[in-house]
Short mmCIF file of C-alpha atoms and ligand atoms in Angstrom, two decimals:
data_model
loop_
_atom_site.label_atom_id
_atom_site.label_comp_id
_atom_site.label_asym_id
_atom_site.label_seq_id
_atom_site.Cartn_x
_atom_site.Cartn_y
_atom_site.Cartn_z
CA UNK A 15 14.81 -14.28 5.66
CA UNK A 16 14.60 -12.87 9.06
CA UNK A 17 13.60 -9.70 10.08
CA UNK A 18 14.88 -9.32 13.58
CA UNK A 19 16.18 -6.35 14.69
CA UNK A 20 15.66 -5.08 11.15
CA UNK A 21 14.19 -1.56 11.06
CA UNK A 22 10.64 -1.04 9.31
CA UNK A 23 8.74 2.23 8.48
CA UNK A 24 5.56 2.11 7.36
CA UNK A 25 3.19 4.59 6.70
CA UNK A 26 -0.91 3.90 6.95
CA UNK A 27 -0.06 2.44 9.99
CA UNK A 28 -2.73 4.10 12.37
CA UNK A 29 -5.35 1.10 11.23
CA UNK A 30 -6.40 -1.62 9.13
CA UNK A 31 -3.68 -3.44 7.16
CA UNK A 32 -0.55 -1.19 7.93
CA UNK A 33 -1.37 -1.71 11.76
CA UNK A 34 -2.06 -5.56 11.43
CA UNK A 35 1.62 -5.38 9.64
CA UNK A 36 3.20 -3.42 12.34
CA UNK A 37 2.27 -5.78 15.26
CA UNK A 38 3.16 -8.68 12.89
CA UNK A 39 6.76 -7.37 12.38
CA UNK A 40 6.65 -6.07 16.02
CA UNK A 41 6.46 -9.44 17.24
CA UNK A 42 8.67 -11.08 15.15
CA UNK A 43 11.43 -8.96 16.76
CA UNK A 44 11.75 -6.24 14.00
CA UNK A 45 12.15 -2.29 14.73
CA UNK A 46 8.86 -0.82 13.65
CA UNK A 47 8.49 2.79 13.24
CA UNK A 48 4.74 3.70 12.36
CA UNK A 49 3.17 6.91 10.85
CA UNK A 50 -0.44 8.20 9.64
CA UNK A 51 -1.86 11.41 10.76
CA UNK A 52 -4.27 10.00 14.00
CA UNK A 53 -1.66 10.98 16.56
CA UNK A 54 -4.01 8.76 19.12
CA UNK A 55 -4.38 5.84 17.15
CA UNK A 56 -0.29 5.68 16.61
CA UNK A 57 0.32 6.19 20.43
CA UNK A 58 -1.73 3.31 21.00
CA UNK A 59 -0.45 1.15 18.64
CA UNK A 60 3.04 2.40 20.47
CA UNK A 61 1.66 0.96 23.56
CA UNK A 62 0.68 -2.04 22.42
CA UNK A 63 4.24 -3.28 21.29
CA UNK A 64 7.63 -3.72 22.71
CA UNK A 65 9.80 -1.94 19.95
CA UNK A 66 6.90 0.44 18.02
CA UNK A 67 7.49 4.01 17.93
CA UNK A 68 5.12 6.35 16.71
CA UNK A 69 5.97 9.50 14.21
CA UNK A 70 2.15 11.03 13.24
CA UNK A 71 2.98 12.38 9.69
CA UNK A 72 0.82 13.58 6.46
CA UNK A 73 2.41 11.78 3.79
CA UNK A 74 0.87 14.47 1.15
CA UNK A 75 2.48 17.34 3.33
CA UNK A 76 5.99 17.20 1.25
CA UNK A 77 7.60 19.90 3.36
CA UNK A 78 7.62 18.02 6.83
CA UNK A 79 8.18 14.91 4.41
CA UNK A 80 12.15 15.21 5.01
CA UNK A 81 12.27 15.82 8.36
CA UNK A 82 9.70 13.12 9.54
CA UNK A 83 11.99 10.62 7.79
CA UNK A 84 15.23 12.07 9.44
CA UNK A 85 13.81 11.56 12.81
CA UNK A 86 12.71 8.03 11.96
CA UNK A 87 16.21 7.45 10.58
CA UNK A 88 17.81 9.10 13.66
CA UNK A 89 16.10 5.70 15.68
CA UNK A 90 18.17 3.52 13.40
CA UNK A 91 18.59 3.82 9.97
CA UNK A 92 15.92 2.38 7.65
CA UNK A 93 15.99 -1.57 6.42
CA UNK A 94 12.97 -1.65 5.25
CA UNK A 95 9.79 0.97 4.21
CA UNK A 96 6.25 -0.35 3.57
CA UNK A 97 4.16 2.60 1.97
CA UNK A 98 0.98 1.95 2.79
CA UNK A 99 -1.39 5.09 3.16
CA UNK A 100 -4.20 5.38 0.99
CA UNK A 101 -7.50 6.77 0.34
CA UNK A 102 -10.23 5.20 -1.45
CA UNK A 103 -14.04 6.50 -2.35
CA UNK A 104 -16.63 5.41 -4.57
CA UNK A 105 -17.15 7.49 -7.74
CA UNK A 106 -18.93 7.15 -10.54
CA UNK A 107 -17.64 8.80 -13.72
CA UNK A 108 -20.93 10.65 -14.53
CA UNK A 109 -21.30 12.02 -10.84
CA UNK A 110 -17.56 13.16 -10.67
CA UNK A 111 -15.99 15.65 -7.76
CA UNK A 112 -12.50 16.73 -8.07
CA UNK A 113 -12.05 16.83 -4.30
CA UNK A 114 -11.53 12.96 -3.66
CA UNK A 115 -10.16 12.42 -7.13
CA UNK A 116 -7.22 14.67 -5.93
CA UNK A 117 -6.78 13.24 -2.98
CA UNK A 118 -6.44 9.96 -3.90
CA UNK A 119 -3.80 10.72 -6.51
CA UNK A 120 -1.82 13.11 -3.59
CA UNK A 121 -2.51 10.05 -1.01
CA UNK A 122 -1.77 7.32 -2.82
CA UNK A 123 0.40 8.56 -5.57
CA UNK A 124 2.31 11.16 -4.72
CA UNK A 125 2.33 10.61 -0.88
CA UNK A 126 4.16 7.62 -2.26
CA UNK A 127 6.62 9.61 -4.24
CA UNK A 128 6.84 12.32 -1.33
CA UNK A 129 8.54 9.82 0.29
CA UNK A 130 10.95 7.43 -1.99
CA UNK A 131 12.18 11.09 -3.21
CA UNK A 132 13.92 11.66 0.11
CA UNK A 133 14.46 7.61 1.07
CA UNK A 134 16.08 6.55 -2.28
CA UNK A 135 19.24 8.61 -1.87
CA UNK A 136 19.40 8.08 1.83
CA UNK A 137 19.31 3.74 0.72
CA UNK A 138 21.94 4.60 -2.27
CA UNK A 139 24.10 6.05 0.11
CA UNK A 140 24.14 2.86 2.45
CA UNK A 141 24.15 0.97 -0.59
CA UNK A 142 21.40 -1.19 1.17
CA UNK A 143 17.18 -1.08 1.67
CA UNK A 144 14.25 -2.43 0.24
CA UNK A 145 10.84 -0.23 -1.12
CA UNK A 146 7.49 -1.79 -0.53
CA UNK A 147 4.68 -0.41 -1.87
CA UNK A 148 1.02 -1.18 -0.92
CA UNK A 149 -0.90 -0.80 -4.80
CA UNK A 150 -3.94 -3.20 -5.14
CA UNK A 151 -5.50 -5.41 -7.81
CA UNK A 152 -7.58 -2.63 -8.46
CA UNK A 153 -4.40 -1.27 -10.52
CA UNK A 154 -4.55 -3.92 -12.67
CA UNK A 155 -7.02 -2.63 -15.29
CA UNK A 156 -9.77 -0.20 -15.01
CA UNK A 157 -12.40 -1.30 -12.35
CA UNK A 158 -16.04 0.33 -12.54
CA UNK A 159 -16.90 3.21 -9.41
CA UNK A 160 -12.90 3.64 -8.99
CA UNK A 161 -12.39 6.52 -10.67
CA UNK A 162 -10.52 7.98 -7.53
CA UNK A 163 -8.97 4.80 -6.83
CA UNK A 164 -8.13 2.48 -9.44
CA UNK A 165 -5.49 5.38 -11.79
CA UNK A 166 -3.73 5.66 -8.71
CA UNK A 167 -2.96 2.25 -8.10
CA UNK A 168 -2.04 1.56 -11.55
CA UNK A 169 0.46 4.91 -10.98
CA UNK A 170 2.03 3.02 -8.34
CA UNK A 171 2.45 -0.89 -10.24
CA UNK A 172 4.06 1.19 -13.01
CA UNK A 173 5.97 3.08 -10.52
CA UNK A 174 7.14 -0.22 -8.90
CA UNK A 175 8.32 -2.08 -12.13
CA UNK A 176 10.61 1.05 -13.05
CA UNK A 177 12.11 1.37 -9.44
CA UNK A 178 12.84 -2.59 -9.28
CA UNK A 179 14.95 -2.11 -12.01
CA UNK A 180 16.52 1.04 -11.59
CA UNK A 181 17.42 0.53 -8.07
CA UNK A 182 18.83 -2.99 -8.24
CA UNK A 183 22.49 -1.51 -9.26
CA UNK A 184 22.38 -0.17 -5.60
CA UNK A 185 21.46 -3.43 -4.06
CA UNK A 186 17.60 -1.91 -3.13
CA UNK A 187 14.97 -4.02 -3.43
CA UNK A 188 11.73 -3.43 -4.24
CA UNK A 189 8.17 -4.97 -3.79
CA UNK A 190 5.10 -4.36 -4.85
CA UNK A 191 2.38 -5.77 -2.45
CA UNK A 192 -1.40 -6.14 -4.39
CA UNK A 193 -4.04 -7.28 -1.86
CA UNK A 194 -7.79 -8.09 -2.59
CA UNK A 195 -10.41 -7.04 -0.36
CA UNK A 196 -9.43 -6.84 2.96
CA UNK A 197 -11.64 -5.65 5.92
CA UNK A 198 -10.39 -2.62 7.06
CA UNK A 199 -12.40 0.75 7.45
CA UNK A 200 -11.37 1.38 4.38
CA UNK A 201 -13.93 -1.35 3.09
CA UNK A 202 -16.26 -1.21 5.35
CA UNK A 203 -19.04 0.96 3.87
CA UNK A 204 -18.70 -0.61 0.65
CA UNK A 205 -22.24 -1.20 -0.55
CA UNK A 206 -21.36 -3.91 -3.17
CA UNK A 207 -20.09 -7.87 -2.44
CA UNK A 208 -16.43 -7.95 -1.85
CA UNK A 209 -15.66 -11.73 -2.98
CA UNK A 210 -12.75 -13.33 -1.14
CA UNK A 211 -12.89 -10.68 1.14
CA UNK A 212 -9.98 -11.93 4.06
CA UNK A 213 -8.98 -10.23 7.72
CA UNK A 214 -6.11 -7.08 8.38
CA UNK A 215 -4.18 -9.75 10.14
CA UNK A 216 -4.43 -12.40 6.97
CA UNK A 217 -3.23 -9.30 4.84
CA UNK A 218 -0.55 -8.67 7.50
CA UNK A 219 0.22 -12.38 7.38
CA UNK A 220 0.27 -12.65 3.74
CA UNK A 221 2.75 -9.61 3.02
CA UNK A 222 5.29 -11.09 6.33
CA UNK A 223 5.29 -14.39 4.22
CA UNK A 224 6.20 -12.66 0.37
CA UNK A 225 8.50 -10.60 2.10
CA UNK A 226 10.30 -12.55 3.97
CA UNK A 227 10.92 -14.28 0.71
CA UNK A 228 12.04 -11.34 -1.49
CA UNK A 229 9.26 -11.61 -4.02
CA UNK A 230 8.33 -8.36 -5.90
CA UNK A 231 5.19 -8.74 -6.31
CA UNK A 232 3.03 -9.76 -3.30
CA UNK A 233 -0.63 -10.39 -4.01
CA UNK A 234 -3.53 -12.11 -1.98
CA UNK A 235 -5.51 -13.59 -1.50
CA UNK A 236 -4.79 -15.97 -3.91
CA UNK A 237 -8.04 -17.06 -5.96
CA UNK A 238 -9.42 -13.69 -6.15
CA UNK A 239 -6.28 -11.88 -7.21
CA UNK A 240 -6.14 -15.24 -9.67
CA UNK A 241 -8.96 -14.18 -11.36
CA UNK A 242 -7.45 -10.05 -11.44
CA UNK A 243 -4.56 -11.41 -13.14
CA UNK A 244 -6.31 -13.57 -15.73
CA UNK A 245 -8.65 -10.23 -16.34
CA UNK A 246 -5.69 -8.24 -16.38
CA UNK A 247 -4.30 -9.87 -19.53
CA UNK A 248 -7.64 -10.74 -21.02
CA UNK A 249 -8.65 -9.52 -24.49
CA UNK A 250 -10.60 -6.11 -24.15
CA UNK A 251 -13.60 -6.95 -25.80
CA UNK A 252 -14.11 -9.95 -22.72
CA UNK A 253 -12.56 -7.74 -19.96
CA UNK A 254 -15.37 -4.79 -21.18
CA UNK A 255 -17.94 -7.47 -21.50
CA UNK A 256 -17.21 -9.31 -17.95
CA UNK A 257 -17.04 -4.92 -16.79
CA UNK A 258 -20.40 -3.87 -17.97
CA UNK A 259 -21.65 -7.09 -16.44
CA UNK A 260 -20.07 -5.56 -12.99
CA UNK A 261 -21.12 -2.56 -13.27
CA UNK A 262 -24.97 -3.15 -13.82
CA UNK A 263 -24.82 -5.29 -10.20
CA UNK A 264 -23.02 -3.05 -8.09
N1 NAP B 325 -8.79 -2.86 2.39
C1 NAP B 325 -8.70 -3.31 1.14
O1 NAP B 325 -9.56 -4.07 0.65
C2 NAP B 325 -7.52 -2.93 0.30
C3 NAP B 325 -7.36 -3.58 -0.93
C4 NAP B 325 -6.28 -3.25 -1.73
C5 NAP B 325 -5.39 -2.28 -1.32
N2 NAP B 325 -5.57 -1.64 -0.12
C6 NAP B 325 -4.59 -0.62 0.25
O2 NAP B 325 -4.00 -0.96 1.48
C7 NAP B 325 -3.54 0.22 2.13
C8 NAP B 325 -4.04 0.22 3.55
O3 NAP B 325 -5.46 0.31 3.51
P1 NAP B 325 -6.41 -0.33 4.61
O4 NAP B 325 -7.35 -1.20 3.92
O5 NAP B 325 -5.61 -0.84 5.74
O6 NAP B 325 -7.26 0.96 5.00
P2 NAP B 325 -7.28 1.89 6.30
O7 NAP B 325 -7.44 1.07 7.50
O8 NAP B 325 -8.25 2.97 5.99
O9 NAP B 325 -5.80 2.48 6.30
C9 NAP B 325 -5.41 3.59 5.55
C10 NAP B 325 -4.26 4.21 6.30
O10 NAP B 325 -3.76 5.32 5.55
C11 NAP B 325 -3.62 6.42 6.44
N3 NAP B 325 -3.69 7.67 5.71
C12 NAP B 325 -4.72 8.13 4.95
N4 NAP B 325 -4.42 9.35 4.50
C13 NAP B 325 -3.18 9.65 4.97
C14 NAP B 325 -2.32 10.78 4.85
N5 NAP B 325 -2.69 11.87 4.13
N6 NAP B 325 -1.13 10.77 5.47
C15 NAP B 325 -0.76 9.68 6.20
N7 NAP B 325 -1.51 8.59 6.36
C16 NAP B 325 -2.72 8.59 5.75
C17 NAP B 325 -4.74 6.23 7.45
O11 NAP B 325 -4.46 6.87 8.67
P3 NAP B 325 -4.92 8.32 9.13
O12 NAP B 325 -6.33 8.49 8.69
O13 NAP B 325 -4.71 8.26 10.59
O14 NAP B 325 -3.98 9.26 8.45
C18 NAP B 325 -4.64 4.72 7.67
O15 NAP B 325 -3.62 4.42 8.58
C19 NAP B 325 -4.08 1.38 1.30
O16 NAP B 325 -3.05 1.85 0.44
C20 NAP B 325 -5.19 0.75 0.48
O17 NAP B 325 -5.43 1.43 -0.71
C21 NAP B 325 -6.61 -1.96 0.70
#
């Protein structure tokens, strides 16, 4: 599948992985309409490519929500949405703080919802557009220090699965994209090993290539998020063992 002249919005697009995906798609020929909330980081990313235009948004802010997406749709309407903004801090469940436990869930979660709530009628009444959402194998199963992380990315893999089904009637498509570690500032003061750990334009890469051939769900890299999915349907008793283990080294 090509996605020339196609027209993508995606959101977490000032840095990391959303960026790396916007110059991907941007060279490829596609439409690319980026938002975050670093107004400078956007404009420059607007710079660097032929057909990127910048709309700075807060994805938890659900009142300018609506209008942001009109005025992306006004530039042509929308093929194709990646939602990729996200938060992510390291928490322990004895030292917990409500503050970044809230925002991950309005980030991640609900900056997620913010967003399909306005796009999903908009694609039913084309009758034509495809959801991607940017979870993370951390949704898989509970992971140790992600108490502000890892419920909201489980939230969004459940969200996916009900959305791929209720959405195919209208001819939307849906994909769920599940990376590993991926440097990014979002990783980069993370005081523990991050096995398998690959580049923003690997990620970027990775998601063109599942994309491009409609699969819903889109992880990588592939022997670490081999070893999520074996966890993620392993007996409790080993996952809990194989956790505590974790959680004593990092
Ligand atoms: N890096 C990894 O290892 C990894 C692994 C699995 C999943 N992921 C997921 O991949 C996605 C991209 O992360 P990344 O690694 O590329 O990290 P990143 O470079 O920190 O990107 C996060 C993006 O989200 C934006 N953002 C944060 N809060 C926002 C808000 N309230 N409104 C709008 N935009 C907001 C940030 O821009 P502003 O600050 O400018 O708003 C930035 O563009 C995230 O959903 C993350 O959870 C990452």
């Amino acid at each position: 599948m090509s996605f020339k002249g196609k027209h993508f919005w995606i959101t977490g697009a000032s840095t990391g992985i959303g960026r790396a995906l916007a110059k991907k798609l941007d060279a490829e020929g596609a439409l690319v309409s980026v938002s975050a909330r670093s107004e400078d980081k956007l404009h420059e990313l607007e710079a660097e490519g032929e057909n990127i235009r910048a709309f700075p948004l807060d994805v938890t802010d659900q009142s300018l929500m609506g209008a942001a997406i009109d005025m992306v749709a006004d530039r042509a309407p929308i093929d194709h949405v990646v939602l990729g903004a996200g938060a992510w801090s390291i928490m322990d469940s004895d030292q917990m703080e409500m503050g970044p436990i809230r925002t991950g869930m309005e980030v991640n979660y609900f900056g997620t919802i913010n967003a399909i709530d306005k796009l999903i009628p908009m694609m039913i009444a084309r009758k034509a557009g495809h959801i991607s959402i940017i979870a993370s194998v951390a949704g898989y199963r509970g992971l140790p220090r992600s108490i502000a992380y890892s419920p909201t990315k489980a939230a969004l893999i459940n969200l996916a699965e009900i959305l791929k089904v209720e959405l195919e009637p209208h001819n939307i498509g849906v994909s769920i994209i599940n990376p590993g570690f991926v440097d990014t500032p979002l990783t980069q003061d993370n005081p523990f090993p991050m096995p398998g750990i690959i580049t923003a334009d690997e990620a970027a890469d990775a998601i063109y290539k599942g994309l491009s051939k409609g699969k819903f769900e889109i992880s990588f890299p592939f022997g670490f998020t081999l070893l999520m999915k074996v966890l993620r349907v392993a007996p409790n008793w080993l996952y809990l063992f194989i956790m505590r283990r974790i959680k004593a080294s990092i």
